[in-house]
Coordinates of C-alpha atoms in Angstrom, one line a residue:
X236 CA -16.9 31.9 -13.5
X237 CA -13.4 32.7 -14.9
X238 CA -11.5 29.6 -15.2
X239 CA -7.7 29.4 -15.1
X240 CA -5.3 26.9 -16.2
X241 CA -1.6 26.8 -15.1
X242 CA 0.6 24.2 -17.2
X243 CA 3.8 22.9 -15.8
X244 CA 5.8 20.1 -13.6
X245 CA 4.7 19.4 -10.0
X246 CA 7.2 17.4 -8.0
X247 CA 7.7 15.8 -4.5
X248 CA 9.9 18.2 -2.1
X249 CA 12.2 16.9 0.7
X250 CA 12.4 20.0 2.8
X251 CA 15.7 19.4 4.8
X252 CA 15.8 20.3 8.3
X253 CA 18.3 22.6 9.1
X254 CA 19.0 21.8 12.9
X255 CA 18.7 18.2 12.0
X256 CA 21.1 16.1 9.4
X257 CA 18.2 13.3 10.2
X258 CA 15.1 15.1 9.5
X259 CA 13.0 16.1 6.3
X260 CA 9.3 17.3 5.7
X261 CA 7.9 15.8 2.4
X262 CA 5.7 17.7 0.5
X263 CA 4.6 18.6 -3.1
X264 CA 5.2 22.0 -5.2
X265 CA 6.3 23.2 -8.1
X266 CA 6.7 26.7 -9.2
X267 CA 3.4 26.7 -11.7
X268 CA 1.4 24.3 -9.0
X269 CA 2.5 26.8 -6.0
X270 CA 0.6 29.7 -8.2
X271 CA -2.3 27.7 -9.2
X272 CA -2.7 26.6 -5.0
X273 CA -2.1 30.2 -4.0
X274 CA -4.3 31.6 -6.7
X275 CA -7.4 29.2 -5.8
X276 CA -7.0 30.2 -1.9
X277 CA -6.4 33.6 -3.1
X278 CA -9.5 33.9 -5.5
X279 CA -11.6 31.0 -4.7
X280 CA -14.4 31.5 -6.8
X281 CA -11.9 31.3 -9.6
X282 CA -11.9 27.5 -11.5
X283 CA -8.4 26.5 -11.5
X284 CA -7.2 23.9 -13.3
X285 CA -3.5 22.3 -13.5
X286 CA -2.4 20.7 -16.8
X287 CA 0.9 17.9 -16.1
X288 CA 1.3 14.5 -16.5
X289 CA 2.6 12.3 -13.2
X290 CA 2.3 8.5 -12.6
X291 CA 0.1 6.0 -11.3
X292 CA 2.6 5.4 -8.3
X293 CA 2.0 6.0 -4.9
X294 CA 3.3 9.8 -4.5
X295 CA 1.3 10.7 -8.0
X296 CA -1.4 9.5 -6.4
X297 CA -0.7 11.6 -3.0
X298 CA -0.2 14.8 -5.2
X299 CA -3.6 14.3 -7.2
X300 CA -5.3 14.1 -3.3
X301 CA -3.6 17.1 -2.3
X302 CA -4.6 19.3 -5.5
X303 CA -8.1 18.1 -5.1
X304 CA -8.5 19.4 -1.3
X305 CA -6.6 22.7 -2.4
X306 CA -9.9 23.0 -4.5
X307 CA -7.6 22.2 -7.9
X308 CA -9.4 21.3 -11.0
X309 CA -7.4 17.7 -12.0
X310 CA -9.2 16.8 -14.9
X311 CA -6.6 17.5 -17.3
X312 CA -3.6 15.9 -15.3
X313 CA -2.0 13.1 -18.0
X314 CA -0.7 9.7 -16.5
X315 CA 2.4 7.9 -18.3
X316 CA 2.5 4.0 -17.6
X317 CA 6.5 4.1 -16.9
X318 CA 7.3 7.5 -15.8
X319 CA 6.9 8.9 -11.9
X320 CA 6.9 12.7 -10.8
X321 CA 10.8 15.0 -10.6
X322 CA 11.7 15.1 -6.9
X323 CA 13.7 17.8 -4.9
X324 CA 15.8 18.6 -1.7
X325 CA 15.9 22.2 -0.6
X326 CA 18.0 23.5 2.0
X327 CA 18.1 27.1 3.0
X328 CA 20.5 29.0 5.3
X329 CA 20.4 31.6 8.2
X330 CA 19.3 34.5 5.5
X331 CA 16.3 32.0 4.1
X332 CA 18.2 31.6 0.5
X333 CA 17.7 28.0 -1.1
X334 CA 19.7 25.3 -2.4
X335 CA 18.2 22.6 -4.3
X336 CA 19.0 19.1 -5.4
X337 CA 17.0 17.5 -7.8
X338 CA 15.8 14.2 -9.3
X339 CA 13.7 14.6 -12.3
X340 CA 15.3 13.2 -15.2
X341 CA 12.9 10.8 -15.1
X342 CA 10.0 12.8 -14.6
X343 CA 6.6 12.4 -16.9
X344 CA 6.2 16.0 -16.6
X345 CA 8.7 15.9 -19.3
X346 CA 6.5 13.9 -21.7
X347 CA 3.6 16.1 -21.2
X348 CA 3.2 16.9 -24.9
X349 CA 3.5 13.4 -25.8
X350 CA 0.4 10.5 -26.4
X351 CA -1.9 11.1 -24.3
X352 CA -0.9 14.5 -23.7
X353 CA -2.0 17.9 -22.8
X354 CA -2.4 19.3 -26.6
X355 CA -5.7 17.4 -26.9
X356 CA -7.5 19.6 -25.0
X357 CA -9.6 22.0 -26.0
X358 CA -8.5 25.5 -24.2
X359 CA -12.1 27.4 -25.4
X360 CA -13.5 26.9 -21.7
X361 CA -10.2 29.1 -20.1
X362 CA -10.4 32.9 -19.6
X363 CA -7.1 33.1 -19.0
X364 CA -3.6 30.2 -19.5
X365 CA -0.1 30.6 -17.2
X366 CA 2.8 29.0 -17.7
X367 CA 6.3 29.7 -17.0
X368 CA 9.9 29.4 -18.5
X369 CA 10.1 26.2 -16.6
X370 CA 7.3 24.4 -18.7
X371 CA 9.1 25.1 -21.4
X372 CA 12.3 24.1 -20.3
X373 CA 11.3 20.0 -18.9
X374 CA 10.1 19.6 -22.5
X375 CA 12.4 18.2 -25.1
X376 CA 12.2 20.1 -28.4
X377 CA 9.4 18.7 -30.5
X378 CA 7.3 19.2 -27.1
X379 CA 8.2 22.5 -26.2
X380 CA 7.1 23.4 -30.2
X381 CA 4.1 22.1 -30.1
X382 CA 3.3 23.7 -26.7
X383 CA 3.9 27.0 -28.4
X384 CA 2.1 25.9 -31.3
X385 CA -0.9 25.0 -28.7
X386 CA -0.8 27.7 -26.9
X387 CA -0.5 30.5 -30.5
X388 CA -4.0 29.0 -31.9
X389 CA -5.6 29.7 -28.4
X390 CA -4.3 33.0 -28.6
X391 CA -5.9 33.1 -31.8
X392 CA -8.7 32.4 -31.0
X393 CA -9.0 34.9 -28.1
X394 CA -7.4 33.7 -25.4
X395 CA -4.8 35.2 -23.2
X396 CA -1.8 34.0 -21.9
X397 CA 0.4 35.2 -18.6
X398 CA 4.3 33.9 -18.7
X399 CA 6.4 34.3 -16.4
X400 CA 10.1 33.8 -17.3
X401 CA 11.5 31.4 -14.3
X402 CA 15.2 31.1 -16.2
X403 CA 16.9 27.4 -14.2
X404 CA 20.1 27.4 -16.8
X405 CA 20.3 23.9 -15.8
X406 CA 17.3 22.9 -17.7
X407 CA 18.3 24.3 -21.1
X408 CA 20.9 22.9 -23.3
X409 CA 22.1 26.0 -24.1
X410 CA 21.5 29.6 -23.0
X411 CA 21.2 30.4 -26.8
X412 CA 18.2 28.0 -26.9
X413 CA 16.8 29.1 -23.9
X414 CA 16.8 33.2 -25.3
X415 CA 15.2 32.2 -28.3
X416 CA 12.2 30.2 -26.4
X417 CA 11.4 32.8 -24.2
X418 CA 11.3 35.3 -26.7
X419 CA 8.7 33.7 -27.8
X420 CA 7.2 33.3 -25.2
X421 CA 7.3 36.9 -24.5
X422 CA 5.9 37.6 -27.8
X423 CA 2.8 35.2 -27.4
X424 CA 2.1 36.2 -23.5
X425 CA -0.5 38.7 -22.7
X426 CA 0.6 39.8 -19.0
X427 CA 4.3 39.2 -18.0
X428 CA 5.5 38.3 -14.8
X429 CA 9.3 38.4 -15.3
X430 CA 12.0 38.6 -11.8
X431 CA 14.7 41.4 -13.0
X432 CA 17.2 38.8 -12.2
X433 CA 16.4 35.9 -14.1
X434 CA 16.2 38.7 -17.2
X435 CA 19.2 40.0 -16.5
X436 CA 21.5 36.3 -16.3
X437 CA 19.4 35.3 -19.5
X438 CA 19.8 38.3 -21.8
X439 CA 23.1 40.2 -20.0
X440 CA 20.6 43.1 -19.8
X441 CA 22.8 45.7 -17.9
X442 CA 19.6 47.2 -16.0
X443 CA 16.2 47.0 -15.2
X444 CA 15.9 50.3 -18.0
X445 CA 17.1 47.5 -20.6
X446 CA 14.8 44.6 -19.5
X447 CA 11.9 47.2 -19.8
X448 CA 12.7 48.4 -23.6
X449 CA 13.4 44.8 -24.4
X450 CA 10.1 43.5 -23.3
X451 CA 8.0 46.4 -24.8
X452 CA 9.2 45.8 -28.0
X453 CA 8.2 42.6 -28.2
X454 CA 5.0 44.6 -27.3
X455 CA 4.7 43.6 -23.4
X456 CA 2.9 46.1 -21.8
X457 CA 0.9 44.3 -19.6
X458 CA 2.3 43.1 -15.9
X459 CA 4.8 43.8 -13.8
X460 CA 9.1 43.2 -13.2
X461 CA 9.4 41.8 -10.2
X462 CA 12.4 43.1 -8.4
X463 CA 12.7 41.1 -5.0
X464 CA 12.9 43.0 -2.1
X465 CA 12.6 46.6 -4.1
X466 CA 9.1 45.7 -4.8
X467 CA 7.2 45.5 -8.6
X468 CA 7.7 47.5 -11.3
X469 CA 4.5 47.8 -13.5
X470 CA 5.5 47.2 -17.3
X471 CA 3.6 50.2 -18.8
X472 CA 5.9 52.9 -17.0
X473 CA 3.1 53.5 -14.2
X474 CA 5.3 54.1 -10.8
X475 CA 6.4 51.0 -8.8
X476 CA 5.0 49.6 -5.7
X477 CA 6.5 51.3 -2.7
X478 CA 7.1 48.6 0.1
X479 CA 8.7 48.1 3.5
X480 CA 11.7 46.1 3.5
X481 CA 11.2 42.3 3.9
X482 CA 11.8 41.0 8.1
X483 CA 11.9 37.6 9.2
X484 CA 13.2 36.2 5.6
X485 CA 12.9 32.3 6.5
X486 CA 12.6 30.9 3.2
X487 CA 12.4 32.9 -0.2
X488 CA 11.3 29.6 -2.1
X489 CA 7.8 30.3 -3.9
X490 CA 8.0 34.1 -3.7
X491 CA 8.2 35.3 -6.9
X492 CA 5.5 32.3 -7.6
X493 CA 3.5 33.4 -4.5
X494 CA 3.6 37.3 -6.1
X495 CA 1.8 35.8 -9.2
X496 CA -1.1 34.7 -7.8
X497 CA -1.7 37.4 -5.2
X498 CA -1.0 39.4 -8.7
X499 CA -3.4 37.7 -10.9
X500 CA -6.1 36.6 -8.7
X501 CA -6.7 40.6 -8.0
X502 CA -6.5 41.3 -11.7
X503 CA -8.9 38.9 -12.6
X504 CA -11.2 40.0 -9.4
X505 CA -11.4 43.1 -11.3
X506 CA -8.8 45.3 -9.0
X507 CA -7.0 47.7 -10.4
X508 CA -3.1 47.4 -11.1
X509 CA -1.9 49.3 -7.7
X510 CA -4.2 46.7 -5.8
X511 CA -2.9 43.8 -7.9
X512 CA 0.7 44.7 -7.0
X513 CA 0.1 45.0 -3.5
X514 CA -1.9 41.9 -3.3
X515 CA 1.1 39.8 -5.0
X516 CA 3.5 41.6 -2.7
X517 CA 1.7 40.7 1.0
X518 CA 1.3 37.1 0.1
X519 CA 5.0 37.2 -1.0
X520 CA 5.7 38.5 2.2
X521 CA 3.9 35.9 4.2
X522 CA 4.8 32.4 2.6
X523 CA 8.8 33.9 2.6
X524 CA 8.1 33.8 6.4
X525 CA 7.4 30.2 6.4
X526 CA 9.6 27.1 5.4
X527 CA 8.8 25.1 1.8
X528 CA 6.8 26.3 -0.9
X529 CA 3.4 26.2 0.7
X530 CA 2.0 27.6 3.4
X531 CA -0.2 25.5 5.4
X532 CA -3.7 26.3 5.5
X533 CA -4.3 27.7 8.7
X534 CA -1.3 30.4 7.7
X535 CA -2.7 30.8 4.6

């Protein structure tokens, strides 16, 4: 059985009502937890396991229930005694783009490298890690190096890692900071799953032409550049997808997280890249047609 893990931060979600001041649904996502959920529904014979650290408060308990019955792996979830998951708001207007509001300075996602943390686990048993630009970003410095440093001797020892470069400037101290770490992310990741506009804000990359010669030479051949509604771009210089455009746009949150799984899961099915590519797109399309980050089941 190929086994999976995806590292990162989950968090509570207030998904505000737009036709209602009053109203909010309350859920749980995150952009690594929405891919490992869609990936397990997508592929369930794949063993997927998430890797974060949350509380032993109420909605921590809540979110470790909900992983479970999405068929999750939580064995390697870390609890801190004084820290309690991020929260968010979302709102999202008539054309289904977001805004967010969050709460997570206190958030033990951000200790997740600290005692007892993730890096005591032994990554031998995983075919394949993901991560994103985001679990990089919660962690404060000393964290964030010795995730890399983690993450570089499973490598070496024949693992394979997919990345994909979620850039939230307000999460970095500095953009400077924030080139440097995912540039080395790039460098360690084995199949990249980069959106053409976070690229482009991070590095000032004038065109998709640029974001492509950049990540090759860092030796990047392997995934795609997603480019929204224009559909994926393979990063070996195959053609892109060809798609339809996008109807019925009620909420873009979790697409690009969405296209990762659909993405992956086929990959590691054995599919070929076209397949892949198309499979990442049509469960794009369908959880941008439904409000919050996760569809429910019977959509799914």
């Amino acid at each position: 059985m190929t086994s999976v893990l995806c590292i990162g931060e989950a968090m509570v979600e207030i998904s505000l009502a737009p036709d209602r001041p009053d109203s909010a649904g309350l859920g749980f996502a995150g952009d690594t937890l929405n891919t490992a959920i869609y990936l397990k529904r997508a592929a369930p014979a794949l063993n997927v396991a998430y890797g974060t650290k949350l509380g032993h408060d109420g909605l921590s308990e809540r979110m470790i229930a909900m992983m479970s019955a999405e068929g999750l792996d939580t064995g390697l979830i870390r609890r801190s005694d004084t820290r309690v998951p991020g929260l968010y708001a979302i709102s999202t207007d008539d054309t289904g783009e977001r805004t967010f509001t969050y709460w997570r300075d206190n958030s033990a996602a951000r200790r997740l490298m600290e005692p007892p943390g993730l890096e005591e686990t032994d990554l031998s048993g995983f075919d394949l890690v993901y991560l994103s630009a985001i679990s990089l970003a919660i962690l404060p410095p000393a964290g964030r190096a010795r995730l890399m440093g983690w993450l570089r001797h499973y490598r070496d020892a024949g693992g394979r890692v997919a990345f994909d470069s979620n850039y939230r400037p307000a999460l970095w101290s500095d953009q400077g900071t924030a080139q440097e770490t995912v540039t080395d992310a790039w460098r360690l990741a084995d199949i990249g799953l980069p959106s053409l506009d976070d690229e482009m804000a991070l590095f000032a990359d004038p065109d998709e032409v640029a974001v492509l010669a950049r990540l090759r030479a860092h030796g990047l051949v392997e995934g795609v550049l997603k480019r929204g509604a224009r559909g994926p771009l393979p990063l070996d210089g195959a053609p892109p997808l060809v798609v339809d455009p996008a109807t019925d746009v009620v909420d873009s949150t979790a697409a690009g997280d969405s296209f990762n799984a659909g993405y992956l899961a086929a990959l590691l099915e054995g599919h070929d890249q076209d397949t892949a590519m198309r499979a990442g797109h049509d469960l794009a399309l369908r959880v941008i047609g439904h409000r919050g980050a996760i569809l429910p089941r019977e959509n799914a």
